[in-house]
Amino acid sequence: MARANDIPQPTRDHILALECPAFPDTPWVAAKPLRECRVAILTTAALHQKSEASFPTGTAEYRQLPATLTDPAISHISINFDRSGMQRDINVAFPIDRLRELAADGVVGNVADTHYSTMGSTDPMLMSETADSIVAHLKAQQVDALLLVPV
Amino acid sequence: MIESRGVATVIIGLVRPHMERTQPPRGLWVPFPLGRPLGEPADAGFQRRVLQAALDLLERRDGPVILEDFPDDSPSMADRGAWRPEFVLPPRPATLLETADEWIPALEAEMQSLIPAWEGAKRNSGRTMVGNSRLAQPDWLPYAAEFLRGNVPDSTVEGMSSAVLLRYVADDIKALYYEAAQAVAPYPTSRQMENWFWYETLASDFLRALRATAIESEHKGFNVACSRFVVPLPFVERR
């Protein structure tokens, strides 16, 4: 799990002690019915196409991922999460095939053409401009809901 | 941060205390290993249940804040019998090797013993996560072993410092072993995978030797990159 007891020490203490921002408000956007929603995915695995440069250490940048990721790379600086699952099946952290299946079955409206990747170890408070840019792109692409998948 | 800018979100989270602190509008906590938010690789049915449980939160009208727990453990959690990879590694020396001249041939022999399995995995999946360093496999060890000689070799890859290149060579070594070990069923759990790599391979001894050298190094980039971002803290001691 990530039940705390399943994370080996000293990684467990490190993760539980990470400072998380306390946001001043709890925003809420009423979503469309799921069967009408256009959905995109955001992973924090520092996933990108191998032909692109790696994520620099501490970066607040993000990458756009095509819905068909042919040659994936993970350049996350953290070594405290499992990569073997993603090496065997990328859907375990970037569930693009499962989302496509739910869209094909009519559970979800449709799947966005572009998805997003960040480096999850970066301080979220440094990512305000990143969020602005991602949201502008989501709106331009008529995306109704974003699935956030940290690793 | 996304929702406050006007787009509805739902998060699949692995660390419940973080979700409790950050209060995302809609969250599904999942009791799976870090790095596996959908639970189980190559188990479409299980992954789909997790995804559906998360997306269903978008239909709810009683937020914010909604935090639900996924009810089931992933099959990734419970070890499945005594797992072994399909290949057999050359015997691992009982004591640590000392010089770069000893490490290179011994480790190259270990790598060659699993490269056929890795090539099979690559053929079957049509891709590989090996490649962060941009170096060809035969160039990995000559580059990394220079650090054991007390040198900090120039990076041969544009846009990468010497230390970053070393970190990515370490990523590539780990990815090569992990992909080779998962080439065919039965597949290991994440814990079996880690225990096998970090306690049974000469490659892990090599990465620990690099870490020990980095800790003593006055070269800041090598010191930081290799003391902190190559060997996970639970595995810094050899067994």
Short mmCIF file of C-alpha atoms in Angstrom, two decimals:
data_model
loop_
_atom_site.label_atom_id
_atom_site.label_comp_id
_atom_site.label_asym_id
_atom_site.label_seq_id
_atom_site.Cartn_x
_atom_site.Cartn_y
_atom_site.Cartn_z
CA MET A 1 0.00 0.00 0.00
CA ALA A 2 0.80 3.19 0.73
CA ARG A 3 -0.54 2.41 4.14
CA ALA A 4 2.12 4.10 6.18
CA ASN A 5 3.35 0.80 7.66
CA ASP A 6 4.03 -0.62 4.21
CA ILE A 7 6.49 2.11 3.24
CA PRO A 8 9.99 1.02 4.34
CA GLN A 9 11.88 3.22 6.75
CA PRO A 10 13.43 5.75 6.62
CA THR A 11 11.44 6.66 3.50
CA ARG A 12 8.17 6.49 5.48
CA ASP A 13 9.19 9.19 7.96
CA HIS A 14 10.54 11.32 5.13
CA ILE A 15 7.28 11.17 3.18
CA LEU A 16 5.01 11.69 6.15
CA ALA A 17 7.09 14.69 7.25
CA LEU A 18 6.90 16.38 3.85
CA GLU A 19 5.39 19.80 4.17
CA CYS A 20 2.16 20.09 2.25
CA PRO A 21 0.69 23.46 1.47
CA ALA A 22 -2.46 24.37 3.35
CA PHE A 23 -4.60 26.09 0.77
CA PRO A 24 -6.71 29.01 2.05
CA ASP A 25 -9.88 27.89 0.31
CA THR A 26 -11.55 24.71 -0.95
CA PRO A 27 -12.55 25.44 -4.56
CA TRP A 28 -15.29 23.51 -6.30
CA VAL A 29 -16.31 23.43 -9.93
CA ALA A 30 -19.51 21.48 -10.59
CA ALA A 31 -18.60 18.86 -13.18
CA LYS A 32 -20.75 17.87 -16.13
CA PRO A 33 -22.28 14.39 -16.01
CA LEU A 34 -19.41 11.95 -16.50
CA ARG A 35 -20.85 10.54 -19.72
CA GLU A 36 -20.54 14.06 -21.22
CA CYS A 37 -17.12 14.91 -19.79
CA ARG A 38 -14.01 15.34 -21.89
CA VAL A 39 -11.26 14.08 -19.57
CA ALA A 40 -7.48 14.63 -19.50
CA ILE A 41 -4.85 13.07 -17.21
CA LEU A 42 -2.03 14.74 -15.30
CA THR A 43 0.74 12.51 -13.91
CA THR A 44 3.49 13.68 -11.55
CA ALA A 45 5.88 10.91 -12.64
CA ALA A 46 8.05 13.25 -14.78
CA LEU A 47 6.91 11.18 -17.72
CA HIS A 48 7.83 12.41 -21.18
CA GLN A 49 8.67 11.26 -24.65
CA LYS A 50 12.22 9.93 -24.83
CA SER A 51 12.97 12.26 -27.71
CA GLU A 52 12.46 15.23 -25.36
CA ALA A 53 14.95 16.55 -22.81
CA SER A 54 14.68 15.14 -19.29
CA PHE A 55 12.97 17.11 -16.52
CA PRO A 56 15.61 19.31 -14.82
CA THR A 57 16.02 18.97 -11.05
CA GLY A 58 13.53 21.09 -9.10
CA THR A 59 11.74 22.24 -12.21
CA ALA A 60 8.22 23.69 -12.23
CA GLU A 61 7.85 23.00 -15.94
CA TYR A 62 5.31 20.59 -17.37
CA ARG A 63 5.16 18.57 -20.53
CA GLN A 64 2.31 17.79 -22.82
CA LEU A 65 1.84 14.11 -23.54
CA PRO A 66 0.13 12.85 -26.67
CA ALA A 67 -2.68 10.37 -26.08
CA THR A 68 -0.47 7.77 -27.74
CA LEU A 69 2.86 7.70 -25.94
CA THR A 70 5.13 5.62 -28.14
CA ASP A 71 8.50 5.88 -26.42
CA PRO A 72 8.08 6.93 -22.78
CA ALA A 73 10.80 7.95 -20.35
CA ILE A 74 10.66 8.77 -16.63
CA SER A 75 13.25 11.31 -15.51
CA HIS A 76 11.92 11.91 -11.98
CA ILE A 77 14.68 12.69 -9.50
CA SER A 78 13.02 10.75 -6.67
CA ILE A 79 14.05 7.14 -6.18
CA ASN A 80 11.47 6.56 -3.45
CA PHE A 81 8.66 5.23 -5.62
CA ASP A 82 8.28 2.04 -7.61
CA ARG A 83 9.10 2.32 -11.30
CA SER A 84 8.91 -1.37 -12.09
CA GLY A 85 5.13 -1.27 -12.42
CA MET A 86 5.30 1.52 -14.99
CA GLN A 87 8.11 -0.25 -16.80
CA ARG A 88 5.80 -3.22 -17.34
CA ASP A 89 2.55 -1.28 -17.87
CA ILE A 90 2.41 2.50 -18.08
CA ASN A 91 -1.31 2.40 -17.19
CA VAL A 92 -0.43 1.69 -13.57
CA ALA A 93 0.43 5.41 -13.26
CA PHE A 94 -0.88 6.91 -16.51
CA PRO A 95 -4.18 5.10 -17.15
CA ILE A 96 -4.67 6.22 -20.71
CA ASP A 97 -5.81 2.85 -22.09
CA ARG A 98 -8.32 2.40 -19.25
CA LEU A 99 -9.69 5.92 -19.83
CA ARG A 100 -10.04 5.19 -23.52
CA GLU A 101 -11.96 2.01 -22.72
CA LEU A 102 -14.35 3.87 -20.42
CA ALA A 103 -14.93 6.40 -23.21
CA ALA A 104 -15.54 3.60 -25.73
CA ASP A 105 -18.11 2.12 -23.34
CA GLY A 106 -19.87 5.46 -22.96
CA VAL A 107 -19.03 5.82 -19.25
CA VAL A 108 -16.90 8.90 -20.01
CA GLY A 109 -17.70 11.42 -22.74
CA ASN A 110 -14.36 11.37 -24.50
CA VAL A 111 -10.61 11.48 -23.98
CA ALA A 112 -8.58 14.65 -24.51
CA ASP A 113 -5.95 14.60 -27.25
CA THR A 114 -3.28 15.95 -24.90
CA HIS A 115 -2.31 14.99 -21.34
CA TYR A 116 0.15 16.48 -18.87
CA SER A 117 3.19 15.56 -16.83
CA THR A 118 5.03 17.30 -14.00
CA MET A 119 7.81 16.40 -11.58
CA GLY A 120 6.00 15.66 -8.35
CA SER A 121 8.90 16.53 -6.06
CA THR A 122 8.75 20.22 -6.96
CA ASP A 123 7.25 22.53 -4.32
CA PRO A 124 3.63 23.12 -5.42
CA MET A 125 3.86 26.72 -4.30
CA LEU A 126 6.37 27.32 -7.14
CA MET A 127 3.92 26.00 -9.72
CA SER A 128 1.39 28.80 -9.95
CA GLU A 129 2.39 29.79 -13.49
CA THR A 130 2.47 26.12 -14.46
CA ALA A 131 -1.12 25.75 -13.26
CA ASP A 132 -2.12 28.88 -15.21
CA SER A 133 -0.61 27.49 -18.37
CA ILE A 134 -2.10 24.00 -17.98
CA VAL A 135 -5.57 25.41 -17.28
CA ALA A 136 -5.38 27.74 -20.30
CA HIS A 137 -4.52 24.71 -22.42
CA LEU A 138 -7.29 22.59 -20.88
CA LYS A 139 -9.85 25.28 -21.62
CA ALA A 140 -8.61 25.72 -25.18
CA GLN A 141 -9.01 21.97 -25.64
CA GLN A 142 -12.55 22.02 -24.14
CA VAL A 143 -11.51 19.66 -21.34
CA ASP A 144 -14.18 19.36 -18.63
CA ALA A 145 -12.31 17.39 -15.98
CA LEU A 146 -8.70 16.65 -15.11
CA LEU A 147 -7.71 13.38 -13.45
CA LEU A 148 -4.69 14.00 -11.20
CA VAL A 149 -2.47 10.96 -10.70
CA PRO A 150 0.49 11.55 -8.40
CA VAL A 151 2.98 8.72 -7.90
CA MET B 1 -4.59 24.75 -7.95
CA ILE B 2 -6.39 23.60 -11.10
CA GLU B 3 -9.90 23.67 -9.64
CA SER B 4 -9.45 27.23 -8.38
CA ARG B 5 -8.72 28.21 -11.97
CA GLY B 6 -12.01 26.76 -13.15
CA VAL B 7 -11.53 23.13 -14.18
CA ALA B 8 -13.07 20.24 -12.21
CA THR B 9 -10.52 17.77 -10.85
CA VAL B 10 -10.35 14.41 -9.14
CA ILE B 11 -7.19 12.97 -7.63
CA ILE B 12 -6.08 9.38 -7.03
CA GLY B 13 -3.81 9.72 -3.99
CA LEU B 14 -1.40 7.26 -2.36
CA VAL B 15 -0.49 9.11 0.83
CA ARG B 16 -3.64 9.72 2.85
CA PRO B 17 -2.10 12.18 5.35
CA HIS B 18 -1.08 14.40 2.42
CA MET B 19 -4.65 14.34 1.11
CA GLU B 20 -6.01 15.19 4.53
CA ARG B 21 -3.69 18.18 4.73
CA THR B 22 -4.11 19.55 1.21
CA GLN B 23 -7.91 18.98 1.03
CA PRO B 24 -8.35 18.43 -2.72
CA PRO B 25 -11.98 18.90 -3.88
CA ARG B 26 -12.44 15.21 -4.81
CA GLY B 27 -9.98 12.53 -3.77
CA LEU B 28 -9.79 8.75 -3.87
CA TRP B 29 -7.16 7.33 -1.52
CA VAL B 30 -5.74 4.02 -2.70
CA PRO B 31 -3.75 1.62 -0.49
CA PHE B 32 -1.14 0.72 -3.11
CA PRO B 33 2.66 0.95 -3.38
CA LEU B 34 4.10 4.38 -4.18
CA GLY B 35 4.46 4.56 -7.95
CA ARG B 36 1.41 2.34 -8.61
CA PRO B 37 -1.69 4.53 -8.17
CA LEU B 38 -3.80 2.22 -10.35
CA GLY B 39 -2.66 -0.76 -8.31
CA GLU B 40 -1.58 -3.62 -10.49
CA PRO B 41 0.37 -3.58 -13.78
CA ALA B 42 -1.30 -5.38 -16.69
CA ASP B 43 -4.50 -6.03 -14.73
CA ALA B 44 -7.00 -4.04 -16.79
CA GLY B 45 -9.98 -5.12 -14.68
CA PHE B 46 -8.46 -3.97 -11.42
CA GLN B 47 -7.16 -0.71 -12.93
CA ARG B 48 -10.56 -0.01 -14.40
CA ARG B 49 -12.27 -0.42 -11.02
CA VAL B 50 -9.87 2.11 -9.50
CA LEU B 51 -10.32 4.57 -12.35
CA GLN B 52 -14.10 4.24 -12.30
CA ALA B 53 -14.18 4.77 -8.51
CA ALA B 54 -12.19 7.98 -8.96
CA LEU B 55 -14.18 9.33 -11.90
CA ASP B 56 -17.47 8.56 -10.14
CA LEU B 57 -16.54 11.28 -7.64
CA LEU B 58 -17.08 13.81 -10.45
CA GLU B 59 -20.79 12.94 -10.30
CA ARG B 60 -21.04 13.79 -6.62
CA ARG B 61 -22.68 17.03 -5.57
CA ASP B 62 -21.80 16.99 -1.86
CA GLY B 63 -18.34 18.57 -2.03
CA PRO B 64 -16.00 20.09 -1.35
CA VAL B 65 -14.21 18.23 0.23
CA ILE B 66 -14.78 14.58 -0.78
CA LEU B 67 -12.23 11.99 0.35
CA GLU B 68 -13.08 8.35 -0.23
CA ASP B 69 -11.02 5.20 0.41
CA PHE B 70 -10.69 2.51 -2.25
CA PRO B 71 -11.78 -0.65 -0.46
CA ASP B 72 -9.38 -3.29 -1.81
CA ASP B 73 -5.66 -3.91 -1.60
CA SER B 74 -3.76 -4.39 -4.82
CA PRO B 75 -2.48 -7.85 -5.68
CA SER B 76 0.86 -5.96 -5.82
CA MET B 77 1.03 -5.96 -2.04
CA ALA B 78 1.12 -9.61 -1.07
CA ASP B 79 4.27 -11.46 -2.11
CA ARG B 80 3.54 -14.33 -4.44
CA GLY B 81 5.58 -17.33 -3.37
CA ALA B 82 9.32 -17.45 -3.85
CA TRP B 83 9.74 -15.38 -6.98
CA ARG B 84 12.93 -15.65 -9.07
CA PRO B 85 13.73 -14.11 -12.46
CA GLU B 86 13.98 -16.57 -15.34
CA PHE B 87 17.73 -16.06 -15.82
CA VAL B 88 20.58 -17.01 -13.50
CA LEU B 89 23.16 -14.40 -12.58
CA PRO B 90 26.87 -15.26 -12.27
CA PRO B 91 27.84 -15.88 -8.62
CA ARG B 92 28.07 -12.60 -6.68
CA PRO B 93 31.42 -12.15 -4.89
CA ALA B 94 31.14 -12.58 -1.12
CA THR B 95 33.00 -9.36 -0.47
CA LEU B 96 32.85 -6.00 -2.19
CA LEU B 97 35.14 -5.49 -5.15
CA GLU B 98 37.58 -2.65 -4.66
CA THR B 99 38.92 -1.22 -7.89
CA ALA B 100 37.29 -0.02 -11.08
CA ASP B 101 39.37 -2.60 -12.95
CA GLU B 102 37.70 -5.35 -10.94
CA TRP B 103 34.20 -3.90 -11.18
CA ILE B 104 33.94 -3.38 -14.93
CA PRO B 105 34.44 -6.98 -16.16
CA ALA B 106 32.48 -8.55 -13.29
CA LEU B 107 29.50 -6.24 -13.70
CA GLU B 108 29.59 -6.42 -17.50
CA ALA B 109 29.38 -10.22 -17.20
CA GLU B 110 26.34 -9.90 -14.92
CA MET B 111 24.66 -7.51 -17.37
CA GLN B 112 25.32 -9.78 -20.31
CA SER B 113 23.58 -12.61 -18.45
CA LEU B 114 20.30 -10.69 -18.40
CA ILE B 115 20.44 -8.71 -21.64
CA PRO B 116 18.71 -11.50 -23.64
CA ALA B 117 15.76 -11.35 -21.21
CA TRP B 118 15.69 -7.55 -21.47
CA GLU B 119 15.69 -7.72 -25.26
CA GLY B 120 12.78 -10.16 -25.07
CA ALA B 121 10.85 -7.78 -22.82
CA LYS B 122 11.55 -4.89 -25.17
CA ARG B 123 10.41 -6.92 -28.15
CA ASN B 124 7.19 -7.96 -26.44
CA SER B 125 6.21 -4.52 -25.16
CA GLY B 126 7.60 -2.56 -28.12
CA ARG B 127 9.33 -0.10 -25.79
CA THR B 128 11.81 0.31 -22.94
CA MET B 129 12.37 2.84 -20.18
CA VAL B 130 16.14 2.34 -20.57
CA GLY B 131 17.65 5.40 -22.22
CA ASN B 132 17.69 8.31 -19.76
CA SER B 133 21.48 8.61 -20.07
CA ARG B 134 21.45 8.58 -23.89
CA LEU B 135 24.60 6.43 -23.68
CA ALA B 136 24.82 3.02 -25.32
CA GLN B 137 24.94 0.19 -22.78
CA PRO B 138 28.63 -0.69 -23.41
CA ASP B 139 29.54 2.89 -22.45
CA TRP B 140 27.75 2.90 -19.07
CA LEU B 141 30.34 1.15 -16.93
CA PRO B 142 33.49 2.79 -18.32
CA TYR B 143 31.87 6.18 -17.60
CA ALA B 144 30.52 5.33 -14.13
CA ALA B 145 33.65 3.48 -12.99
CA GLU B 146 35.76 6.61 -13.54
CA PHE B 147 34.06 8.04 -10.46
CA LEU B 148 35.32 5.08 -8.42
CA ARG B 149 38.84 6.02 -9.55
CA GLY B 150 38.36 9.39 -7.89
CA ASN B 151 37.81 11.23 -11.16
CA VAL B 152 34.83 13.27 -12.34
CA PRO B 153 34.83 12.61 -16.08
CA ASP B 154 33.49 15.19 -18.51
CA SER B 155 29.93 14.55 -19.59
CA THR B 156 29.72 13.31 -23.15
CA VAL B 157 26.04 14.21 -23.48
CA GLU B 158 25.03 17.72 -24.42
CA GLY B 159 22.90 19.45 -21.81
CA MET B 160 23.82 17.04 -18.99
CA SER B 161 26.39 17.72 -16.28
CA SER B 162 28.79 14.93 -15.28
CA ALA B 163 26.75 14.22 -12.17
CA VAL B 164 23.38 14.23 -13.92
CA LEU B 165 24.75 11.88 -16.56
CA LEU B 166 25.93 9.52 -13.80
CA ARG B 167 22.48 9.61 -12.17
CA TYR B 168 20.88 8.69 -15.49
CA VAL B 169 23.39 5.89 -16.06
CA ALA B 170 22.27 4.56 -12.66
CA ASP B 171 18.62 4.90 -13.77
CA ASP B 172 19.45 2.95 -16.92
CA ILE B 173 21.20 0.16 -15.01
CA LYS B 174 18.18 -0.20 -12.71
CA ALA B 175 15.69 -0.08 -15.61
CA LEU B 176 17.67 -2.73 -17.52
CA TYR B 177 17.57 -5.12 -14.55
CA TYR B 178 13.93 -4.41 -13.67
CA GLU B 179 12.70 -4.85 -17.22
CA ALA B 180 14.75 -8.04 -17.69
CA ALA B 181 13.44 -9.49 -14.43
CA GLN B 182 9.84 -8.79 -15.48
CA ALA B 183 10.24 -10.11 -19.02
CA VAL B 184 7.99 -13.12 -18.46
CA ALA B 185 5.45 -14.35 -15.91
CA PRO B 186 5.35 -15.02 -13.05
CA TYR B 187 5.84 -11.35 -12.21
CA PRO B 188 7.30 -10.05 -8.95
CA THR B 189 5.53 -7.70 -6.58
CA SER B 190 7.18 -4.32 -6.18
CA ARG B 191 8.75 -5.49 -2.91
CA GLN B 192 10.12 -8.69 -4.47
CA MET B 193 11.54 -6.64 -7.32
CA GLU B 194 13.35 -4.27 -4.94
CA ASN B 195 14.64 -7.01 -2.67
CA TRP B 196 16.00 -8.98 -5.59
CA PHE B 197 17.78 -6.01 -7.18
CA TRP B 198 19.16 -4.44 -4.01
CA TYR B 199 20.17 -7.63 -2.19
CA GLU B 200 21.10 -10.10 -4.92
CA THR B 201 22.81 -8.26 -7.75
CA LEU B 202 26.36 -7.08 -8.21
CA ALA B 203 24.89 -3.99 -9.87
CA SER B 204 23.43 -2.91 -6.53
CA ASP B 205 26.85 -3.34 -4.90
CA PHE B 206 28.31 -1.16 -7.64
CA LEU B 207 25.71 1.57 -7.05
CA ARG B 208 26.41 1.40 -3.30
CA ALA B 209 30.14 1.72 -4.01
CA LEU B 210 29.45 4.80 -6.13
CA ARG B 211 27.36 6.24 -3.33
CA ALA B 212 30.11 5.65 -0.78
CA THR B 213 32.61 7.38 -3.08
CA ALA B 214 30.22 10.29 -3.62
CA ILE B 215 29.72 10.84 0.10
CA GLU B 216 33.49 11.34 0.44
CA SER B 217 33.78 13.48 -2.69
CA GLU B 218 34.36 17.22 -2.56
CA HIS B 219 32.75 17.57 -6.02
CA LYS B 220 29.39 19.03 -5.05
CA GLY B 221 27.39 17.78 -8.02
CA PHE B 222 28.68 14.20 -7.74
CA ASN B 223 28.29 14.27 -3.96
CA VAL B 224 24.65 15.39 -4.02
CA ALA B 225 23.46 13.44 -7.06
CA CYS B 226 25.01 10.14 -6.10
CA SER B 227 24.70 10.23 -2.32
CA ARG B 228 20.97 11.00 -2.46
CA PHE B 229 19.49 10.02 -5.80
CA VAL B 230 20.93 6.63 -6.72
CA VAL B 231 20.44 4.21 -3.79
CA PRO B 232 17.13 4.44 -1.90
CA LEU B 233 17.71 4.88 1.83
CA PRO B 234 16.07 1.55 2.82
CA PHE B 235 18.76 -0.22 0.76
CA VAL B 236 22.01 1.58 1.55
CA GLU B 237 23.30 -1.39 3.58
CA ARG B 238 24.46 -4.49 1.72
CA ARG B 239 22.98 -7.85 2.66
#
